[in-house]
Coordinates of N, CA and C in Angstrom, one line a residue:
M1 N 202.8 87.1 32.3 CA 204.1 87.0 31.6 C 205.1 86.2 32.4
R2 N 205.1 86.3 33.7 CA 206.0 85.5 34.5 C 205.8 84.0 34.4
I3 N 204.5 83.6 34.2 CA 204.1 82.2 34.0 C 204.7 81.7 32.7
F4 N 204.6 82.6 31.7 CA 205.1 82.2 30.4 C 206.6 82.1 30.5
H5 N 207.3 83.0 31.2 CA 208.8 82.9 31.3 C 209.2 81.7 32.0
S6 N 208.5 81.3 33.1 CA 208.8 80.1 33.8 C 208.6 78.8 33.0
A7 N 207.5 78.8 32.2 CA 207.3 77.7 31.4 C 208.3 77.6 30.3
A8 N 208.7 78.8 29.7 CA 209.7 78.8 28.7 C 211.1 78.3 29.2
S9 N 211.4 78.7 30.4 CA 212.7 78.3 31.0 C 212.7 76.8 31.2
L10 N 211.6 76.3 31.7 CA 211.5 74.8 31.9 C 211.6 74.1 30.6
S11 N 211.0 74.6 29.5 CA 211.1 74.0 28.2 C 212.5 74.0 27.7
I12 N 213.2 75.1 27.9 CA 214.6 75.2 27.4 C 215.5 74.2 28.1
I13 N 215.3 74.1 29.5 CA 216.1 73.2 30.2 C 215.8 71.8 29.8
S14 N 214.6 71.5 29.6 CA 214.2 70.1 29.1 C 214.8 69.8 27.7
Y15 N 214.8 70.9 26.9 CA 215.4 70.7 25.5 C 216.9 70.4 25.6
C16 N 217.6 71.1 26.5 CA 219.0 70.8 26.7 C 219.3 69.5 27.3
A17 N 218.4 69.1 28.2 CA 218.5 67.8 28.9 C 218.4 66.7 27.9
V18 N 217.5 66.9 26.9 CA 217.3 65.8 25.8 C 218.4 65.9 24.8
S19 N 218.8 67.1 24.4 CA 219.7 67.3 23.3 C 221.1 66.8 23.6
I20 N 221.6 67.1 24.8 CA 223.0 66.8 25.2 C 223.2 65.2 25.2
P21 N 222.3 64.5 25.9 CA 222.5 63.0 25.8 C 222.4 62.5 24.4
F22 N 221.5 63.1 23.6 CA 221.4 62.6 22.2 C 222.7 62.8 21.4
V23 N 223.3 64.0 21.7 CA 224.6 64.2 21.0 C 225.7 63.2 21.5
A24 N 225.7 63.0 22.8 CA 226.7 62.1 23.4 C 226.5 60.7 23.0
C25 N 225.2 60.2 22.9 CA 225.0 58.8 22.6 C 225.2 58.5 21.1
S26 N 225.2 59.5 20.3 CA 225.4 59.2 18.9 C 226.8 59.4 18.4
S27 N 227.7 59.7 19.4 CA 229.1 60.0 19.0 C 229.8 58.8 18.4
Y28 N 229.4 57.6 18.9 CA 230.0 56.4 18.3 C 229.6 56.2 16.8
Q29 N 228.3 56.5 16.5 CA 227.8 56.5 15.1 C 228.6 57.5 14.3
D30 N 228.8 58.7 14.8 CA 229.5 59.7 14.1 C 231.0 59.2 13.8
H31 N 231.6 58.5 14.8 CA 232.9 58.1 14.7 C 233.0 57.0 13.5
V32 N 232.1 56.1 13.5 CA 232.0 55.1 12.5 C 231.9 55.7 11.1
E33 N 231.0 56.7 11.0 CA 230.8 57.4 9.7 C 232.0 58.2 9.3
D34 N 232.7 58.9 10.3 CA 233.8 59.7 9.9 C 235.0 58.9 9.4
R35 N 235.0 57.6 9.8 CA 236.1 56.8 9.3 C 236.0 56.6 7.8
K36 N 234.8 56.7 7.2 CA 234.7 56.6 5.8 C 235.3 57.8 5.0
F37 N 235.5 58.9 5.7 CA 236.0 60.1 5.1 C 237.4 60.5 5.4
N38 N 238.0 59.7 6.3 CA 239.4 60.0 6.8 C 240.4 59.2 6.0
H39 N 240.0 58.4 5.0 CA 241.0 57.7 4.3 C 241.8 58.6 3.4
K40 N 241.3 59.8 3.1 CA 242.1 60.7 2.2 C 242.9 61.6 3.1
Q41 N 244.1 61.9 2.6 CA 244.9 62.9 3.3 C 244.4 64.3 3.0
L42 N 244.2 65.1 4.1 CA 243.7 66.4 4.0 C 244.7 67.4 3.4
S43 N 244.3 68.2 2.5 CA 245.2 69.2 1.9 C 245.4 70.3 2.8
P44 N 246.5 71.1 2.7 CA 246.7 72.3 3.5 C 245.6 73.3 3.4
K45 N 245.0 73.4 2.2 CA 243.9 74.3 2.0 C 242.7 73.9 2.8
M46 N 242.4 72.5 2.8 CA 241.3 72.0 3.6 C 241.5 72.2 5.0
V47 N 242.7 72.0 5.5 CA 243.0 72.2 7.0 C 242.8 73.7 7.3
S48 N 243.2 74.6 6.4 CA 243.0 76.0 6.7 C 241.5 76.4 6.7
D49 N 240.8 75.8 5.8 CA 239.3 76.1 5.7 C 238.6 75.6 6.9
I50 N 239.0 74.4 7.4 CA 238.4 73.8 8.6 C 238.7 74.7 9.8
N51 N 239.9 75.2 10.0 CA 240.3 76.1 11.1 C 239.5 77.4 11.0
L52 N 239.4 78.0 9.8 CA 238.7 79.2 9.6 C 237.2 79.1 9.9
H53 N 236.7 78.0 9.5 CA 235.3 77.7 9.7 C 235.0 77.6 11.3
G54 N 235.9 77.0 12.0 CA 235.7 76.9 13.4 C 235.8 78.2 14.1
V55 N 236.8 79.1 13.7 CA 236.9 80.4 14.3 C 235.7 81.3 14.0
L56 N 235.2 81.2 12.8 CA 234.0 82.0 12.4 C 232.8 81.6 13.2
L57 N 232.6 80.3 13.4 CA 231.4 79.9 14.1 C 231.5 80.1 15.6
W58 N 232.8 80.0 16.1 CA 233.0 80.3 17.5 C 232.7 81.8 17.8
A59 N 233.2 82.7 16.9 CA 233.0 84.1 17.1 C 231.5 84.5 16.9
S60 N 230.8 83.8 16.1 CA 229.4 84.0 15.8 C 228.5 83.5 17.0
M61 N 228.5 82.1 17.1 CA 227.6 81.5 18.0 C 228.1 81.4 19.5
G62 N 229.5 81.4 19.6 CA 230.0 81.2 20.9 C 230.4 82.5 21.6
F63 N 230.5 83.6 20.9 CA 230.9 84.9 21.6 C 230.0 86.0 21.3
L64 N 229.8 86.4 20.0 CA 229.0 87.6 19.7 C 227.6 87.5 20.1
M65 N 227.0 86.3 19.8 CA 225.6 86.2 20.1 C 225.3 86.2 21.6
P66 N 226.0 85.4 22.4 CA 225.8 85.5 23.9 C 226.1 86.9 24.4
L67 N 227.1 87.6 23.8 CA 227.4 88.9 24.3 C 226.3 89.9 24.0
G68 N 225.6 89.7 22.8 CA 224.5 90.5 22.5 C 223.3 90.3 23.4
V69 N 223.1 89.0 23.9 CA 222.1 88.7 24.8 C 222.3 89.4 26.2
I70 N 223.6 89.4 26.6 CA 223.9 90.0 27.8 C 223.7 91.5 27.7
A71 N 224.0 92.1 26.6 CA 223.8 93.6 26.4 C 222.4 94.0 26.5
V72 N 221.5 93.2 25.9 CA 220.1 93.6 25.9 C 219.5 93.3 27.3
R73 N 220.0 92.4 28.0 CA 219.6 92.1 29.4 C 220.0 93.3 30.3
M74 N 221.2 93.8 30.1 CA 221.7 94.9 30.9 C 220.9 96.2 30.6
S75 N 220.3 96.3 29.4 CA 219.5 97.5 29.1 C 218.3 97.6 29.9
H76 N 217.8 96.5 30.4 CA 216.5 96.5 31.2 C 216.7 97.3 32.5
R77 N 218.0 97.4 33.0 CA 218.2 98.1 34.2 C 218.6 99.6 34.0
E78 N 218.7 100.0 32.8 CA 219.2 101.4 32.5 C 218.0 102.2 31.9
E79 N 218.2 103.5 31.8 CA 217.2 104.4 31.3 C 217.9 105.4 30.4
G80 N 217.1 106.1 29.5 CA 217.7 107.1 28.7 C 218.7 106.7 27.7
G81 N 219.8 107.5 27.6 CA 220.8 107.2 26.6 C 221.5 105.9 26.7
R82 N 221.8 105.5 28.0 CA 222.5 104.3 28.2 C 221.7 103.1 27.8
R83 N 220.4 103.2 28.0 CA 219.5 102.1 27.5 C 219.5 101.9 26.0
K84 N 219.4 103.1 25.3 CA 219.5 103.1 23.8 C 220.8 102.5 23.3
A85 N 221.9 102.9 24.0 CA 223.2 102.5 23.6 C 223.3 101.0 23.7
L86 N 222.8 100.4 24.8 CA 222.9 98.9 24.9 C 222.0 98.2 23.9
I87 N 220.9 98.8 23.6 CA 220.0 98.2 22.6 C 220.7 98.2 21.2
Y88 N 221.3 99.3 20.9 CA 222.0 99.4 19.6 C 223.2 98.5 19.6
L89 N 223.9 98.3 20.7 CA 225.0 97.4 20.8 C 224.5 95.9 20.6
H90 N 223.3 95.6 21.2 CA 222.7 94.3 20.9 C 222.4 94.1 19.4
F91 N 221.9 95.1 18.8 CA 221.6 95.0 17.4 C 222.8 94.8 16.5
V92 N 223.9 95.6 16.8 CA 225.1 95.4 16.0 C 225.8 94.1 16.2
L93 N 225.8 93.6 17.5 CA 226.4 92.3 17.8 C 225.7 91.2 17.1
Q94 N 224.4 91.2 17.1 CA 223.6 90.2 16.5 C 223.7 90.2 15.0
I95 N 223.8 91.4 14.4 CA 224.0 91.4 12.9 C 225.4 90.9 12.5
L96 N 226.4 91.2 13.3 CA 227.7 90.7 13.0 C 227.7 89.2 13.2
S97 N 227.0 88.7 14.2 CA 226.9 87.2 14.4 C 226.3 86.5 13.2
V98 N 225.2 87.1 12.7 CA 224.5 86.5 11.6 C 225.4 86.5 10.3
L99 N 226.1 87.6 10.1 CA 227.0 87.7 8.9 C 228.2 86.7 9.0
L100 N 228.8 86.5 10.2 CA 229.8 85.6 10.4 C 229.3 84.1 10.2
A101 N 228.1 83.9 10.8 CA 227.6 82.5 10.6 C 227.3 82.2 9.1
T102 N 226.8 83.2 8.4 CA 226.5 83.1 7.0 C 227.8 82.8 6.2
T103 N 228.9 83.5 6.6 CA 230.1 83.3 5.9 C 230.6 81.9 6.2
G104 N 230.5 81.4 7.4 CA 230.9 80.0 7.7 C 230.0 79.0 7.0
A105 N 228.7 79.3 6.8 CA 227.8 78.4 6.1 C 228.2 78.3 4.6
I106 N 228.5 79.4 4.0 CA 228.9 79.4 2.6 C 230.2 78.7 2.4
M107 N 231.2 78.9 3.3 CA 232.4 78.2 3.3 C 232.2 76.7 3.4
S108 N 231.3 76.3 4.3 CA 231.0 74.9 4.5 C 230.4 74.2 3.2
I109 N 229.5 75.0 2.6 CA 228.9 74.5 1.3 C 229.9 74.3 0.2
K110 N 230.8 75.3 0.1 CA 231.8 75.3 -1.0 C 232.9 74.3 -0.8
S111 N 233.4 74.2 0.5 CA 234.6 73.5 0.7 C 234.5 72.1 1.3
F112 N 233.4 71.8 2.0 CA 233.3 70.6 2.8 C 232.4 69.6 2.1
E113 N 232.5 68.3 2.5 CA 231.6 67.3 2.1 C 230.3 67.3 3.0
N114 N 229.3 67.9 2.5 CA 228.1 68.2 3.3 C 227.0 67.0 3.0
S115 N 227.3 65.9 3.5 CA 226.4 64.8 3.4 C 225.5 64.7 4.7
F116 N 225.8 65.6 5.6 CA 225.0 65.6 6.9 C 224.9 64.2 7.5
Y117 N 226.0 63.6 7.6 CA 226.1 62.3 8.3 C 226.4 62.4 9.8
N118 N 226.6 63.5 10.3 CA 226.8 63.6 11.8 C 226.0 64.7 12.4
N119 N 225.9 64.8 13.7 CA 225.1 65.7 14.4 C 225.5 67.2 14.2
H120 N 226.8 67.4 14.1 CA 227.3 68.7 14.0 C 226.8 69.4 12.7
Q121 N 226.8 68.7 11.6 CA 226.2 69.2 10.4 C 224.7 69.4 10.4
R122 N 224.0 68.5 11.0 CA 222.6 68.6 11.1 C 222.2 69.7 12.0
I123 N 222.8 69.9 13.2 CA 222.4 71.0 14.1 C 222.8 72.3 13.4
G124 N 224.0 72.3 12.8 CA 224.4 73.6 12.1 C 223.4 74.0 11.0
L125 N 222.9 73.0 10.2 CA 221.9 73.4 9.2 C 220.7 74.0 9.8
G126 N 220.2 73.5 10.9 CA 219.0 74.1 11.6 C 219.3 75.4 12.2
L127 N 220.5 75.6 12.7 CA 220.9 76.9 13.2 C 221.0 78.0 12.2
Y128 N 221.5 77.7 11.0 CA 221.6 78.6 9.9 C 220.3 79.2 9.6
G129 N 219.3 78.3 9.5 CA 217.9 78.8 9.2 C 217.3 79.6 10.4
A130 N 217.6 79.1 11.6 CA 216.9 79.8 12.8 C 217.5 81.2 13.0
I131 N 218.8 81.4 12.8 CA 219.3 82.7 13.0 C 218.8 83.8 12.1
W132 N 218.5 83.3 10.8 CA 217.9 84.3 9.9 C 216.5 84.6 10.2
V133 N 215.8 83.6 10.7 CA 214.4 83.8 11.1 C 214.4 84.8 12.3
Q134 N 215.3 84.6 13.2 CA 215.4 85.6 14.3 C 215.8 87.0 13.9
A135 N 216.7 87.1 12.9 CA 217.1 88.4 12.4 C 216.0 89.1 11.7
V136 N 215.2 88.4 10.9 CA 214.0 89.0 10.2 C 213.0 89.4 11.3
A137 N 212.8 88.6 12.3 CA 211.8 88.9 13.4 C 212.3 90.2 14.1
G138 N 213.6 90.4 14.3 CA 214.1 91.6 14.9 C 213.7 92.8 14.1
F139 N 213.8 92.8 12.8 CA 213.5 93.9 12.0 C 212.0 94.2 11.9
L140 N 211.2 93.2 12.2 CA 209.7 93.3 12.2 C 209.1 93.6 13.6
R141 N 209.9 94.1 14.4 CA 209.5 94.4 15.8 C 208.3 95.4 15.8
P142 N 207.2 95.0 16.5 CA 206.1 96.0 16.6 C 206.5 97.2 17.5
H143 N 205.8 98.3 17.4 CA 206.1 99.4 18.2 C 205.5 99.2 19.6
R144 N 206.0 99.9 20.6 CA 205.4 99.8 21.9 C 204.0 100.3 21.9
G145 N 203.1 99.5 22.7 CA 201.7 99.8 22.7 C 200.9 99.0 21.8
N146 N 201.6 98.4 20.8 CA 200.9 97.5 19.9 C 200.5 96.2 20.6
K147 N 199.4 95.6 20.3 CA 198.9 94.4 20.9 C 199.8 93.2 20.7
R148 N 200.4 93.2 19.5 CA 201.3 92.1 19.2 C 202.7 92.2 19.8
R149 N 203.0 93.3 20.5 CA 204.3 93.5 21.0 C 204.7 92.4 22.1
S150 N 203.7 92.1 22.9 CA 204.0 91.1 24.0 C 204.3 89.7 23.4
T151 N 203.5 89.3 22.4 CA 203.7 88.0 21.7 C 205.1 88.0 21.0
W152 N 205.4 89.1 20.3 CA 206.6 89.2 19.6 C 207.8 89.1 20.5
Y153 N 207.7 89.9 21.7 CA 208.8 89.8 22.7 C 209.0 88.4 23.2
F154 N 207.9 87.7 23.5 CA 208.1 86.4 24.1 C 208.7 85.4 23.0
V155 N 208.2 85.5 21.8 CA 208.8 84.6 20.7 C 210.2 84.9 20.5
H156 N 210.6 86.2 20.4 CA 211.9 86.7 20.1 C 212.9 86.2 21.2
W157 N 212.4 86.3 22.5 CA 213.2 86.0 23.6 C 213.4 84.4 23.6
I158 N 212.4 83.7 23.4 CA 212.5 82.2 23.4 C 213.4 81.7 22.3
L159 N 213.2 82.2 21.1 CA 214.0 81.8 20.0 C 215.4 82.2 20.1
G160 N 215.7 83.4 20.6 CA 217.1 83.8 20.8 C 217.8 83.0 21.8
T161 N 217.1 82.7 22.9 CA 217.7 81.9 24.0 C 218.0 80.5 23.5
V162 N 217.1 79.9 22.8 CA 217.3 78.5 22.2 C 218.4 78.5 21.2
I163 N 218.5 79.5 20.4 CA 219.6 79.6 19.4 C 220.9 79.7 20.1
S164 N 221.0 80.5 21.1 CA 222.3 80.7 21.8 C 222.7 79.4 22.5
L165 N 221.8 78.7 23.1 CA 222.1 77.4 23.8 C 222.5 76.3 22.9
V166 N 221.7 76.2 21.8 CA 222.0 75.1 20.8 C 223.3 75.5 20.1
G167 N 223.6 76.7 19.8 CA 224.8 77.1 19.2 C 226.0 76.7 20.0
I168 N 225.9 76.9 21.4 CA 227.0 76.5 22.2 C 227.2 75.0 22.2
I169 N 226.1 74.3 22.3 CA 226.1 72.8 22.2 C 226.8 72.4 20.9
N170 N 226.5 73.0 19.8 CA 227.0 72.7 18.5 C 228.5 73.0 18.4
I171 N 229.0 73.9 19.2 CA 230.4 74.2 19.2 C 231.2 73.0 19.8
Y172 N 230.6 72.4 20.9 CA 231.2 71.2 21.5 C 231.1 70.0 20.5
T173 N 230.0 69.9 19.8 CA 230.0 68.8 18.7 C 231.0 69.1 17.6
G174 N 231.3 70.4 17.4 CA 232.4 70.7 16.4 C 233.7 70.4 16.9
F175 N 234.0 70.5 18.2 CA 235.3 70.0 18.8 C 235.4 68.5 18.6
S176 N 234.4 67.7 18.8 CA 234.4 66.3 18.5 C 234.7 66.0 17.1
A177 N 234.0 66.7 16.2 CA 234.2 66.5 14.7 C 235.6 66.9 14.3
Y178 N 236.1 67.9 14.9 CA 237.5 68.4 14.6 C 238.5 67.4 15.0
R179 N 238.3 66.8 16.2 CA 239.3 65.8 16.8 C 239.3 64.6 15.9
R180 N 238.1 64.1 15.4 CA 238.1 62.9 14.6 C 238.6 63.2 13.2
K181 N 238.4 64.4 12.7 CA 238.8 64.7 11.3 C 240.3 65.0 11.2
M182 N 240.8 65.7 12.2 CA 242.2 66.2 12.2 C 243.1 65.3 13.0
S183 N 242.5 64.4 13.8 CA 243.3 63.5 14.7 C 244.2 64.4 15.7
R184 N 243.6 65.4 16.2 CA 244.2 66.3 17.2 C 243.4 66.5 18.4
S185 N 244.0 66.7 19.5 CA 243.3 66.9 20.8 C 242.7 68.3 20.8
T186 N 241.4 68.3 21.3 CA 240.7 69.6 21.5 C 240.4 69.8 23.0
R187 N 241.1 69.2 23.8 CA 240.8 69.3 25.3 C 241.0 70.7 25.8
L188 N 242.2 71.3 25.4 CA 242.4 72.7 25.8 C 241.4 73.7 25.3
L189 N 241.0 73.5 24.0 CA 240.0 74.4 23.4 C 238.7 74.3 24.2
A190 N 238.3 73.0 24.5 CA 237.1 72.8 25.2 C 237.1 73.4 26.6
I191 N 238.2 73.3 27.3 CA 238.4 73.9 28.6 C 238.3 75.4 28.6
L192 N 239.0 76.0 27.6 CA 238.9 77.5 27.5 C 237.5 78.0 27.1
F193 N 236.9 77.3 26.2 CA 235.5 77.7 25.8 C 234.5 77.5 27.0
T194 N 234.7 76.4 27.8 CA 233.8 76.2 28.9 C 234.0 77.3 29.9
A195 N 235.3 77.8 30.2 CA 235.5 78.9 31.1 C 234.9 80.2 30.6
Q196 N 234.9 80.4 29.3 CA 234.3 81.6 28.7 C 232.8 81.6 28.9
V197 N 232.2 80.4 28.5 CA 230.7 80.3 28.6 C 230.3 80.4 30.1
S198 N 231.0 79.9 31.0 CA 230.7 79.9 32.4 C 230.7 81.4 32.9
F199 N 231.7 82.1 32.5 CA 231.8 83.5 32.9 C 230.7 84.3 32.3
M200 N 230.3 84.1 31.0 CA 229.2 84.8 30.4 C 227.9 84.5 31.1
A201 N 227.7 83.2 31.5 CA 226.5 82.8 32.2 C 226.4 83.5 33.5
F202 N 227.6 83.6 34.2 CA 227.6 84.3 35.5 C 227.2 85.7 35.4
V203 N 227.7 86.4 34.4 CA 227.4 87.8 34.2 C 225.9 88.0 33.8
Y204 N 225.4 87.0 33.0 CA 224.0 87.1 32.6 C 223.1 86.9 33.8
L205 N 223.4 86.0 34.7 CA 222.5 85.7 35.8 C 222.7 86.8 36.9
F206 N 223.9 87.4 36.9 CA 224.2 88.4 38.0 C 223.4 89.7 37.8
Q207 N 222.9 89.9 36.6 CA 222.2 91.2 36.4 C 221.0 91.3 37.3
D208 N 220.3 90.3 37.5 CA 219.1 90.3 38.4 C 219.4 90.4 39.9
R209 N 220.7 90.2 40.2 CA 221.0 90.1 41.6 C 221.8 91.4 42.1
W210 N 222.2 92.2 41.1 CA 223.0 93.4 41.5 C 222.3 94.3 42.4
E211 N 221.1 94.7 42.0 CA 220.3 95.6 42.9 C 220.0 95.0 44.2
H212 N 219.7 93.7 44.2 CA 219.3 92.9 45.4 C 220.5 93.0 46.4
I213 N 221.7 92.8 45.8 CA 222.9 92.8 46.7 C 223.1 94.2 47.3
Q214 N 222.9 95.2 46.5 CA 223.0 96.6 47.0 C 222.0 96.8 48.1
Q215 N 220.8 96.4 48.0 CA 219.8 96.6 49.0 C 220.1 95.8 50.3
Q216 N 220.9 94.8 50.2 CA 221.3 94.0 51.4 C 222.4 94.7 52.2
G217 N 222.9 95.8 51.7 CA 224.0 96.5 52.4 C 225.4 96.0 52.2
V218 N 225.5 95.1 51.2 CA 226.8 94.6 50.9 C 227.7 95.6 50.2
I219 N 227.0 96.3 49.2 CA 227.8 97.4 48.5 C 227.6 98.7 49.2
L220 N 226.5 99.0 49.7 CA 226.2 100.3 50.4 C 226.4 100.2 51.9
G221 N 227.2 99.3 52.4 CA 227.3 99.2 53.8 C 228.0 100.4 54.5
N222 N 228.9 101.1 53.7 CA 229.5 102.2 54.3 C 228.6 103.4 54.5
I223 N 227.4 103.4 53.9 CA 226.5 104.4 54.1 C 225.6 104.2 55.3
E224 N 225.5 103.0 55.8 CA 224.7 102.7 56.9 C 225.2 103.4 58.2
A225 N 226.5 103.5 58.3 CA 227.0 104.1 59.5 C 226.6 105.5 59.7
P226 N 226.8 106.4 58.6 CA 226.3 107.8 58.8 C 224.8 107.8 59.1
I227 N 224.0 106.9 58.4 CA 222.6 107.0 58.7 C 222.3 106.7 60.1
T228 N 223.0 105.7 60.7 CA 222.8 105.3 62.1 C 223.2 106.4 63.0
A229 N 224.3 107.1 62.7 CA 224.8 108.2 63.5 C 223.8 109.4 63.5
T230 N 223.2 109.6 62.3 CA 222.2 110.7 62.2 C 221.0 110.4 63.0
A231 N 220.6 109.1 63.0 CA 219.4 108.7 63.8 C 219.7 108.9 65.2
S232 N 220.8 108.5 65.7 CA 221.1 108.6 67.1 C 221.2 110.1 67.6
N233 N 221.8 111.0 66.7 CA 221.8 112.4 67.0 C 220.4 113.0 67.1
Q234 N 219.5 112.5 66.2 CA 218.1 113.0 66.3 C 217.5 112.6 67.6
Q235 N 217.8 111.3 68.0 CA 217.2 110.8 69.3 C 217.7 111.6 70.5
N236 N 219.0 111.9 70.5 CA 219.6 112.7 71.5 C 219.0 114.1 71.6
D237 N 218.7 114.7 70.5 CA 218.1 116.0 70.4 C 216.7 115.9 71.1
Q238 N 215.9 114.9 70.7 CA 214.6 114.7 71.3 C 214.7 114.6 72.8
N239 N 215.7 113.8 73.3 CA 215.8 113.6 74.7 C 216.2 114.9 75.4
Q240 N 217.0 115.7 74.8 CA 217.4 117.0 75.4 C 216.1 117.9 75.4
K241 N 215.3 117.8 74.4 CA 214.1 118.7 74.5 C 213.2 118.2 75.6
V242 N 213.2 116.9 75.9 CA 212.3 116.5 77.0 C 212.8 116.9 78.3
L243 N 214.2 117.0 78.4 CA 214.8 117.3 79.7 C 214.9 118.8 80.0
V244 N 214.5 119.6 79.1 CA 214.5 121.1 79.3 C 213.5 121.4 80.4
P245 N 213.9 122.1 81.5 CA 212.9 122.4 82.6 C 212.0 123.6 82.1
E246 N 210.8 123.5 82.6 CA 209.9 124.6 82.3 C 210.2 125.8 83.2
R247 N 209.8 126.9 82.7 CA 210.0 128.2 83.5 C 209.1 128.2 84.7
C248 N 209.8 128.4 85.8 CA 209.0 128.4 87.1 C 208.2 129.7 87.2
G249 N 207.0 129.6 87.7 CA 206.2 130.8 87.9 C 205.2 130.5 89.0
K250 N 204.7 131.5 89.7 CA 203.7 131.4 90.8 C 202.4 131.1 90.2
R251 N 201.7 130.1 90.7 CA 200.4 129.8 90.1 C 199.4 129.9 91.3
N252 N 198.3 130.7 91.0 CA 197.3 130.9 92.1 C 196.3 129.8 92.0
S253 N 195.4 129.7 93.0 CA 194.4 128.6 93.1 C 193.4 128.7 92.0
L254 N 193.1 129.9 91.5 CA 192.1 130.0 90.4 C 192.6 129.4 89.1
R255 N 193.9 129.6 88.9 CA 194.5 129.1 87.7 C 194.6 127.5 87.7
N256 N 194.9 127.1 89.0 CA 195.0 125.6 89.1 C 193.6 124.9 88.9
L257 N 192.6 125.6 89.1 CA 191.3 125.1 89.0 C 190.9 124.8 87.5
F258 N 191.4 125.7 86.6 CA 191.1 125.5 85.2 C 192.2 124.8 84.4
D259 N 193.3 124.4 85.0 CA 194.3 123.6 84.3 C 193.9 122.2 84.0

């Protein structure tokens, strides 16, 4: 399973390495195509719908879904009730994420010109289908002990990770589309979102290092001193036992012979 995880991680990194340059290189084409649709003045309702669409998809793909991934990762370190609570939290967060993404998709179909002329719309269309596949797969989870459980876990983990990463990438393409459509700067939004994603990535990666840090004495360093003191006291007790003189007694030659 570790080999599968390593190969999957390499595949995800390769996917991102290919996807990000593709998005960046095609930005000029998107700009040329967007100019065809900017000749009309946007109505206040259209501006409101665009803003609401962005908020819904940020909450879905950019916040709730990564938060659900962090929750299920934290559950691996817990047992009993806390583990179940984190798994249920993962379930609730992912369901909310799917519902918000579906709302954003319906709004996009009803209110926007969906000619799929740019990468943001194309990636979004693929994500809408992928998140529902992931949701259905979550409900079809085999029970523990089932032979298909390992395969299901691997596919569910890979698909969920890819959806989260591609969803974050599509939010950045959404910033670019918003800037071209609305003629407004999105630099501050991009900076804030980058800070949020960086913090979530740190928390996600930190889960595997928490116990390792504790074992290194960084967190439990104050306990090492009492342990050292106890060990030294035990050593002193042993030394004292060695230095206790034996009771003197007269020994005859016959006893010395059999000693």
